[in-house]
């Protein structure tokens, strides 16, 4: 049987923050196959945010390769990385990063302004947004509301809809459930996974909360894939 192809493949990556001489991050080998939901667990300072930034191409490693959807992002120019990220990766931020005075509709459609191929997969934007809201447990008429007037739970689901629209191959979620109770977390994850499956998207979520592990196909500890060490003097 042929193994499922990797949507993310990291090999021999090493990164050192500019100006810092006492901290390296080494990632010898890490991969995620298409369609997986993976929880990456780690405490503060374990390198979770650095790893996400490397995968998204907002920072670049000094060595090694990071291949997303078959493309080594280290080989791209800064402008190409920005375009690639918009097309290939849907992001759910810990603080959601919604535009508070813009409507829910405008917030969800925002990524499509920077991703022509992703936009082409959404032939009826307004209808698609309403369906996403409905599938994520939001009333369809919420699309006209200002994002800043919504509850935390509603903002979280709008952020998820924004990441999912246009079916990007990889969804990256940075602790999006940290402000929710356990029952609301479980409901949100169930809805997110169901929609990602419809879209054919893979999910990588980072968190410090080990209780979330039961909801994912696979749980990985940062300490199992990342080596942090003191740099040589």
PDB file of C-alpha atoms in Angstrom:
ATOM      1  CA  UNK A   1       0.000   0.000   0.000  1.00  0.00           C
ATOM      2  CA  UNK A   2       1.318   3.456  -0.938  1.00  0.00           C
ATOM      3  CA  UNK A   3       1.703   5.869   1.963  1.00  0.00           C
ATOM      4  CA  UNK A   4      -0.332   9.068   1.903  1.00  0.00           C
ATOM      5  CA  UNK A   5       1.715  11.993   0.564  1.00  0.00           C
ATOM      6  CA  UNK A   6       3.107  14.503   3.040  1.00  0.00           C
ATOM      7  CA  UNK A   7       1.484  17.934   3.060  1.00  0.00           C
ATOM      8  CA  UNK A   8       4.320  19.143   5.321  1.00  0.00           C
ATOM      9  CA  UNK A   9       7.866  17.809   5.357  1.00  0.00           C
ATOM     10  CA  UNK A  10      10.631  19.347   7.484  1.00  0.00           C
ATOM     11  CA  UNK A  11      14.186  18.051   7.146  1.00  0.00           C
ATOM     12  CA  UNK A  12      17.357  19.094   8.982  1.00  0.00           C
ATOM     13  CA  UNK A  13      16.105  22.581   9.758  1.00  0.00           C
ATOM     14  CA  UNK A  14      18.151  24.849  11.984  1.00  0.00           C
ATOM     15  CA  UNK A  15      17.185  28.348  12.996  1.00  0.00           C
ATOM     16  CA  UNK A  16      18.767  30.934  15.257  1.00  0.00           C
ATOM     17  CA  UNK A  17      16.993  34.208  16.068  1.00  0.00           C
ATOM     18  CA  UNK A  18      19.081  37.173  14.837  1.00  0.00           C
ATOM     19  CA  UNK A  19      21.004  38.792  17.668  1.00  0.00           C
ATOM     20  CA  UNK A  20      20.518  35.864  20.046  1.00  0.00           C
ATOM     21  CA  UNK A  21      23.591  33.742  20.682  1.00  0.00           C
ATOM     22  CA  UNK A  22      22.215  31.395  23.317  1.00  0.00           C
ATOM     23  CA  UNK A  23      19.317  29.693  21.579  1.00  0.00           C
ATOM     24  CA  UNK A  24      19.121  27.424  18.540  1.00  0.00           C
ATOM     25  CA  UNK A  25      16.177  25.420  17.302  1.00  0.00           C
ATOM     26  CA  UNK A  26      16.894  22.187  15.424  1.00  0.00           C
ATOM     27  CA  UNK A  27      14.217  20.088  13.710  1.00  0.00           C
ATOM     28  CA  UNK A  28      15.786  16.924  12.256  1.00  0.00           C
ATOM     29  CA  UNK A  29      12.641  15.373  10.803  1.00  0.00           C
ATOM     30  CA  UNK A  30       8.914  16.137  11.024  1.00  0.00           C
ATOM     31  CA  UNK A  31       6.084  15.459   8.604  1.00  0.00           C
ATOM     32  CA  UNK A  32       2.298  15.498   8.357  1.00  0.00           C
ATOM     33  CA  UNK A  33       0.382  13.525   5.751  1.00  0.00           C
ATOM     34  CA  UNK A  34      -2.578  14.855   3.819  1.00  0.00           C
ATOM     35  CA  UNK A  35      -5.854  14.721   5.725  1.00  0.00           C
ATOM     36  CA  UNK A  36      -4.303  14.337   9.190  1.00  0.00           C
ATOM     37  CA  UNK A  37      -5.258  16.338  12.243  1.00  0.00           C
ATOM     38  CA  UNK A  38      -2.140  16.803  14.387  1.00  0.00           C
ATOM     39  CA  UNK A  39      -1.831  18.407  17.805  1.00  0.00           C
ATOM     40  CA  UNK A  40       1.610  19.786  18.631  1.00  0.00           C
ATOM     41  CA  UNK A  41       2.073  20.164  22.377  1.00  0.00           C
ATOM     42  CA  UNK A  42       4.661  22.335  24.089  1.00  0.00           C
ATOM     43  CA  UNK A  43       5.144  24.712  26.976  1.00  0.00           C
ATOM     44  CA  UNK A  44       5.906  28.401  26.588  1.00  0.00           C
ATOM     45  CA  UNK A  45       9.429  28.834  25.258  1.00  0.00           C
ATOM     46  CA  UNK A  46       9.507  25.392  23.642  1.00  0.00           C
ATOM     47  CA  UNK A  47       9.696  26.816  20.122  1.00  0.00           C
ATOM     48  CA  UNK A  48       6.065  26.432  19.007  1.00  0.00           C
ATOM     49  CA  UNK A  49       5.724  29.954  17.645  1.00  0.00           C
ATOM     50  CA  UNK A  50       9.111  29.754  15.923  1.00  0.00           C
ATOM     51  CA  UNK A  51       8.101  26.500  14.249  1.00  0.00           C
ATOM     52  CA  UNK A  52       4.829  27.970  12.986  1.00  0.00           C
ATOM     53  CA  UNK A  53       6.677  31.012  11.652  1.00  0.00           C
ATOM     54  CA  UNK A  54       9.100  28.746   9.808  1.00  0.00           C
ATOM     55  CA  UNK A  55       6.273  26.718   8.268  1.00  0.00           C
ATOM     56  CA  UNK A  56       4.439  29.877   7.217  1.00  0.00           C
ATOM     57  CA  UNK A  57       7.594  31.401   5.765  1.00  0.00           C
ATOM     58  CA  UNK A  58       7.488  34.565   7.842  1.00  0.00           C
ATOM     59  CA  UNK A  59      11.014  33.636   8.960  1.00  0.00           C
ATOM     60  CA  UNK A  60      13.526  31.450   7.121  1.00  0.00           C
ATOM     61  CA  UNK A  61      15.863  28.818   8.480  1.00  0.00           C
ATOM     62  CA  UNK A  62      19.638  29.033   8.178  1.00  0.00           C
ATOM     63  CA  UNK A  63      19.687  25.465   6.845  1.00  0.00           C
ATOM     64  CA  UNK A  64      17.413  22.568   5.912  1.00  0.00           C
ATOM     65  CA  UNK A  65      14.163  22.359   3.959  1.00  0.00           C
ATOM     66  CA  UNK A  66      10.504  23.016   4.736  1.00  0.00           C
ATOM     67  CA  UNK A  67       8.256  21.596   2.038  1.00  0.00           C
ATOM     68  CA  UNK A  68       4.568  22.554   2.046  1.00  0.00           C
ATOM     69  CA  UNK A  69       2.304  21.086  -0.654  1.00  0.00           C
ATOM     70  CA  UNK A  70       5.382  20.010  -2.605  1.00  0.00           C
ATOM     71  CA  UNK A  71       7.106  23.429  -2.530  1.00  0.00           C
ATOM     72  CA  UNK A  72      10.260  24.185  -0.557  1.00  0.00           C
ATOM     73  CA  UNK A  73       9.387  27.578   0.874  1.00  0.00           C
ATOM     74  CA  UNK A  74      13.045  28.351   1.575  1.00  0.00           C
ATOM     75  CA  UNK A  75      13.596  28.516  -2.185  1.00  0.00           C
ATOM     76  CA  UNK A  76      11.021  31.309  -2.592  1.00  0.00           C
ATOM     77  CA  UNK A  77      11.612  35.053  -2.447  1.00  0.00           C
ATOM     78  CA  UNK A  78       9.902  37.003   0.374  1.00  0.00           C
ATOM     79  CA  UNK A  79       7.147  38.129  -1.995  1.00  0.00           C
ATOM     80  CA  UNK A  80       6.662  34.604  -3.308  1.00  0.00           C
ATOM     81  CA  UNK A  81       6.443  33.267   0.243  1.00  0.00           C
ATOM     82  CA  UNK A  82       3.697  35.784   1.047  1.00  0.00           C
ATOM     83  CA  UNK A  83       1.707  34.716  -1.995  1.00  0.00           C
ATOM     84  CA  UNK A  84       2.303  31.031  -1.338  1.00  0.00           C
ATOM     85  CA  UNK A  85       1.178  31.364   2.277  1.00  0.00           C
ATOM     86  CA  UNK A  86      -2.036  33.112   1.234  1.00  0.00           C
ATOM     87  CA  UNK A  87      -2.822  30.392  -1.295  1.00  0.00           C
ATOM     88  CA  UNK A  88      -1.779  27.292   0.607  1.00  0.00           C
ATOM     89  CA  UNK A  89      -2.232  27.969   4.344  1.00  0.00           C
ATOM     90  CA  UNK A  90      -5.293  28.968   6.352  1.00  0.00           C
ATOM     91  CA  UNK A  91      -4.381  30.559   9.679  1.00  0.00           C
ATOM     92  CA  UNK A  92      -6.371  30.638  12.925  1.00  0.00           C
ATOM     93  CA  UNK A  93      -4.651  32.923  15.415  1.00  0.00           C
ATOM     94  CA  UNK A  94      -4.833  32.725  19.200  1.00  0.00           C
ATOM     95  CA  UNK A  95      -6.323  36.238  19.380  1.00  0.00           C
ATOM     96  CA  UNK A  96      -8.295  35.601  16.139  1.00  0.00           C
ATOM     97  CA  UNK A  97      -6.974  38.864  14.551  1.00  0.00           C
ATOM     98  CA  UNK A  98     -10.339  39.873  13.110  1.00  0.00           C
ATOM     99  CA  UNK A  99     -10.903  43.400  11.823  1.00  0.00           C
ATOM    100  CA  UNK A 100     -13.250  44.649  14.575  1.00  0.00           C
ATOM    101  CA  UNK A 101     -15.129  47.288  12.555  1.00  0.00           C
ATOM    102  CA  UNK A 102     -15.451  45.178   9.407  1.00  0.00           C
ATOM    103  CA  UNK A 103     -18.388  42.855   8.884  1.00  0.00           C
ATOM    104  CA  UNK A 104     -18.172  39.117   9.411  1.00  0.00           C
ATOM    105  CA  UNK A 105     -18.592  38.732   5.648  1.00  0.00           C
ATOM    106  CA  UNK A 106     -15.619  40.991   4.906  1.00  0.00           C
ATOM    107  CA  UNK A 107     -13.450  39.307   7.541  1.00  0.00           C
ATOM    108  CA  UNK A 108     -14.066  35.834   6.141  1.00  0.00           C
ATOM    109  CA  UNK A 109     -13.488  36.917   2.542  1.00  0.00           C
ATOM    110  CA  UNK A 110     -10.268  38.806   3.365  1.00  0.00           C
ATOM    111  CA  UNK A 111      -7.763  36.012   2.480  1.00  0.00           C
ATOM    112  CA  UNK A 112      -9.208  35.701  -1.017  1.00  0.00           C
ATOM    113  CA  UNK A 113      -8.034  39.235  -1.853  1.00  0.00           C
ATOM    114  CA  UNK A 114      -4.432  37.999  -1.721  1.00  0.00           C
ATOM    115  CA  UNK A 115      -4.889  34.506  -3.226  1.00  0.00           C
ATOM    116  CA  UNK A 116      -6.246  34.365  -6.804  1.00  0.00           C
ATOM    117  CA  UNK A 117      -6.219  30.576  -7.077  1.00  0.00           C
ATOM    118  CA  UNK A 118      -7.931  30.204  -3.732  1.00  0.00           C
ATOM    119  CA  UNK A 119     -10.457  32.849  -4.803  1.00  0.00           C
ATOM    120  CA  UNK A 120     -11.179  30.876  -7.977  1.00  0.00           C
ATOM    121  CA  UNK A 121     -12.386  27.968  -5.830  1.00  0.00           C
ATOM    122  CA  UNK A 122     -15.138  30.193  -4.391  1.00  0.00           C
ATOM    123  CA  UNK A 123     -17.501  30.921  -7.305  1.00  0.00           C
ATOM    124  CA  UNK A 124     -20.237  32.364  -5.059  1.00  0.00           C
ATOM    125  CA  UNK A 125     -18.457  34.163  -2.172  1.00  0.00           C
ATOM    126  CA  UNK A 126     -21.536  35.392  -0.300  1.00  0.00           C
ATOM    127  CA  UNK A 127     -23.250  32.020  -0.444  1.00  0.00           C
ATOM    128  CA  UNK A 128     -20.063  30.233   0.560  1.00  0.00           C
ATOM    129  CA  UNK A 129     -19.603  32.473   3.607  1.00  0.00           C
ATOM    130  CA  UNK A 130     -23.186  31.850   4.726  1.00  0.00           C
ATOM    131  CA  UNK A 131     -22.762  28.107   4.345  1.00  0.00           C
ATOM    132  CA  UNK A 132     -19.482  28.157   6.270  1.00  0.00           C
ATOM    133  CA  UNK A 133     -21.117  30.101   9.090  1.00  0.00           C
ATOM    134  CA  UNK A 134     -23.991  27.656   9.207  1.00  0.00           C
ATOM    135  CA  UNK A 135     -21.676  24.623   9.176  1.00  0.00           C
ATOM    136  CA  UNK A 136     -19.636  26.126  12.015  1.00  0.00           C
ATOM    137  CA  UNK A 137     -22.736  26.654  14.149  1.00  0.00           C
ATOM    138  CA  UNK A 138     -23.282  30.360  13.476  1.00  0.00           C
ATOM    139  CA  UNK A 139     -26.537  31.957  12.270  1.00  0.00           C
ATOM    140  CA  UNK A 140     -26.326  32.925   8.602  1.00  0.00           C
ATOM    141  CA  UNK A 141     -27.472  36.480   9.349  1.00  0.00           C
ATOM    142  CA  UNK A 142     -24.352  37.045  11.448  1.00  0.00           C
ATOM    143  CA  UNK A 143     -22.486  37.897   8.225  1.00  0.00           C
ATOM    144  CA  UNK A 144     -23.687  41.527   8.443  1.00  0.00           C
ATOM    145  CA  UNK A 145     -22.551  42.039  12.059  1.00  0.00           C
ATOM    146  CA  UNK A 146     -19.348  43.866  12.954  1.00  0.00           C
ATOM    147  CA  UNK A 147     -16.758  41.367  14.135  1.00  0.00           C
ATOM    148  CA  UNK A 148     -16.010  43.427  17.244  1.00  0.00           C
ATOM    149  CA  UNK A 149     -19.567  42.977  18.529  1.00  0.00           C
ATOM    150  CA  UNK A 150     -19.368  39.174  18.624  1.00  0.00           C
ATOM    151  CA  UNK A 151     -18.762  36.924  21.619  1.00  0.00           C
ATOM    152  CA  UNK A 152     -15.399  35.169  21.982  1.00  0.00           C
ATOM    153  CA  UNK A 153     -16.902  31.884  20.799  1.00  0.00           C
ATOM    154  CA  UNK A 154     -18.434  33.541  17.757  1.00  0.00           C
ATOM    155  CA  UNK A 155     -15.189  35.325  16.892  1.00  0.00           C
ATOM    156  CA  UNK A 156     -13.368  32.026  17.106  1.00  0.00           C
ATOM    157  CA  UNK A 157     -15.712  30.433  14.572  1.00  0.00           C
ATOM    158  CA  UNK A 158     -15.492  33.412  12.245  1.00  0.00           C
ATOM    159  CA  UNK A 159     -11.698  33.071  12.415  1.00  0.00           C
ATOM    160  CA  UNK A 160     -12.052  29.393  11.529  1.00  0.00           C
ATOM    161  CA  UNK A 161     -14.305  30.238   8.571  1.00  0.00           C
ATOM    162  CA  UNK A 162     -11.718  32.754   7.346  1.00  0.00           C
ATOM    163  CA  UNK A 163      -9.023  30.065   7.478  1.00  0.00           C
ATOM    164  CA  UNK A 164     -11.203  27.469   5.734  1.00  0.00           C
ATOM    165  CA  UNK A 165     -12.606  29.537   2.869  1.00  0.00           C
ATOM    166  CA  UNK A 166     -11.191  28.562  -0.491  1.00  0.00           C
ATOM    167  CA  UNK A 167     -10.071  25.162   0.855  1.00  0.00           C
ATOM    168  CA  UNK A 168      -6.353  25.768   1.507  1.00  0.00           C
ATOM    169  CA  UNK A 169      -4.486  22.457   1.810  1.00  0.00           C
ATOM    170  CA  UNK A 170      -3.070  23.215   5.276  1.00  0.00           C
ATOM    171  CA  UNK A 171      -4.833  24.800   8.254  1.00  0.00           C
ATOM    172  CA  UNK A 172      -2.544  26.050  11.040  1.00  0.00           C
ATOM    173  CA  UNK A 173      -4.187  26.922  14.349  1.00  0.00           C
ATOM    174  CA  UNK A 174      -2.262  28.679  17.124  1.00  0.00           C
ATOM    175  CA  UNK A 175      -3.965  27.882  20.460  1.00  0.00           C
ATOM    176  CA  UNK A 176      -7.427  28.942  19.214  1.00  0.00           C
ATOM    177  CA  UNK A 177      -9.250  27.158  22.056  1.00  0.00           C
ATOM    178  CA  UNK A 178      -7.257  28.587  24.981  1.00  0.00           C
ATOM    179  CA  UNK A 179     -10.073  30.930  26.087  1.00  0.00           C
ATOM    180  CA  UNK A 180     -12.818  28.269  25.969  1.00  0.00           C
ATOM    181  CA  UNK A 181     -14.126  25.728  28.450  1.00  0.00           C
ATOM    182  CA  UNK A 182     -13.738  22.004  27.718  1.00  0.00           C
ATOM    183  CA  UNK A 183     -17.246  21.486  26.325  1.00  0.00           C
ATOM    184  CA  UNK A 184     -16.976  24.467  23.974  1.00  0.00           C
ATOM    185  CA  UNK A 185     -13.511  23.347  22.899  1.00  0.00           C
ATOM    186  CA  UNK A 186     -14.838  19.902  21.944  1.00  0.00           C
ATOM    187  CA  UNK A 187     -17.741  21.380  19.981  1.00  0.00           C
ATOM    188  CA  UNK A 188     -15.475  23.769  18.113  1.00  0.00           C
ATOM    189  CA  UNK A 189     -12.976  21.048  17.202  1.00  0.00           C
ATOM    190  CA  UNK A 190     -15.730  18.733  15.974  1.00  0.00           C
ATOM    191  CA  UNK A 191     -17.083  21.448  13.685  1.00  0.00           C
ATOM    192  CA  UNK A 192     -13.603  22.423  12.495  1.00  0.00           C
ATOM    193  CA  UNK A 193     -12.608  18.845  11.682  1.00  0.00           C
ATOM    194  CA  UNK A 194     -15.868  18.189   9.846  1.00  0.00           C
ATOM    195  CA  UNK A 195     -15.409  21.238   7.626  1.00  0.00           C
ATOM    196  CA  UNK A 196     -11.727  20.491   7.034  1.00  0.00           C
ATOM    197  CA  UNK A 197     -12.683  16.994   5.896  1.00  0.00           C
ATOM    198  CA  UNK A 198     -15.211  18.429   3.438  1.00  0.00           C
ATOM    199  CA  UNK A 199     -12.493  20.757   2.084  1.00  0.00           C
ATOM    200  CA  UNK A 200      -9.767  18.109   2.071  1.00  0.00           C
ATOM    201  CA  UNK A 201      -7.645  20.270   4.379  1.00  0.00           C
ATOM    202  CA  UNK A 202      -5.004  19.057   6.837  1.00  0.00           C
ATOM    203  CA  UNK A 203      -4.898  20.539  10.355  1.00  0.00           C
ATOM    204  CA  UNK A 204      -1.882  21.375  12.513  1.00  0.00           C
ATOM    205  CA  UNK A 205      -2.799  22.900  15.864  1.00  0.00           C
ATOM    206  CA  UNK A 206      -0.342  23.958  18.545  1.00  0.00           C
ATOM    207  CA  UNK A 207      -1.295  24.099  22.203  1.00  0.00           C
ATOM    208  CA  UNK A 208      -0.032  23.608  25.739  1.00  0.00           C
ATOM    209  CA  UNK A 209      -3.263  21.761  26.723  1.00  0.00           C
ATOM    210  CA  UNK A 210      -2.738  17.988  26.656  1.00  0.00           C
ATOM    211  CA  UNK A 211      -6.464  17.405  27.237  1.00  0.00           C
ATOM    212  CA  UNK A 212      -7.090  18.205  23.582  1.00  0.00           C
ATOM    213  CA  UNK A 213      -5.089  15.182  22.402  1.00  0.00           C
ATOM    214  CA  UNK A 214      -8.070  12.813  22.335  1.00  0.00           C
ATOM    215  CA  UNK A 215      -9.688  14.833  19.555  1.00  0.00           C
ATOM    216  CA  UNK A 216      -6.776  14.518  17.097  1.00  0.00           C
ATOM    217  CA  UNK A 217      -5.462  11.770  14.847  1.00  0.00           C
ATOM    218  CA  UNK A 218      -1.992  12.265  16.290  1.00  0.00           C
ATOM    219  CA  UNK A 219      -0.395  14.126  19.179  1.00  0.00           C
ATOM    220  CA  UNK A 220       3.265  15.162  19.024  1.00  0.00           C
ATOM    221  CA  UNK A 221       5.376  16.691  21.771  1.00  0.00           C
ATOM    222  CA  UNK A 222       7.675  19.544  20.798  1.00  0.00           C
ATOM    223  CA  UNK A 223      10.442  17.828  22.756  1.00  0.00           C
ATOM    224  CA  UNK A 224      10.156  14.831  20.390  1.00  0.00           C
ATOM    225  CA  UNK A 225      10.864  16.835  17.212  1.00  0.00           C
ATOM    226  CA  UNK A 226      12.797  19.929  18.296  1.00  0.00           C
ATOM    227  CA  UNK A 227      16.238  20.158  19.828  1.00  0.00           C
ATOM    228  CA  UNK A 228      17.041  23.438  21.604  1.00  0.00           C
ATOM    229  CA  UNK A 229      20.594  23.896  22.801  1.00  0.00           C
ATOM    230  CA  UNK A 230      23.107  26.444  23.990  1.00  0.00           C
ATOM    231  CA  UNK A 231      25.141  27.850  21.148  1.00  0.00           C
ATOM    232  CA  UNK A 232      28.871  27.533  21.230  1.00  0.00           C
ATOM    233  CA  UNK A 233      30.596  30.487  22.863  1.00  0.00           C
TER     234      UNK A 233
END
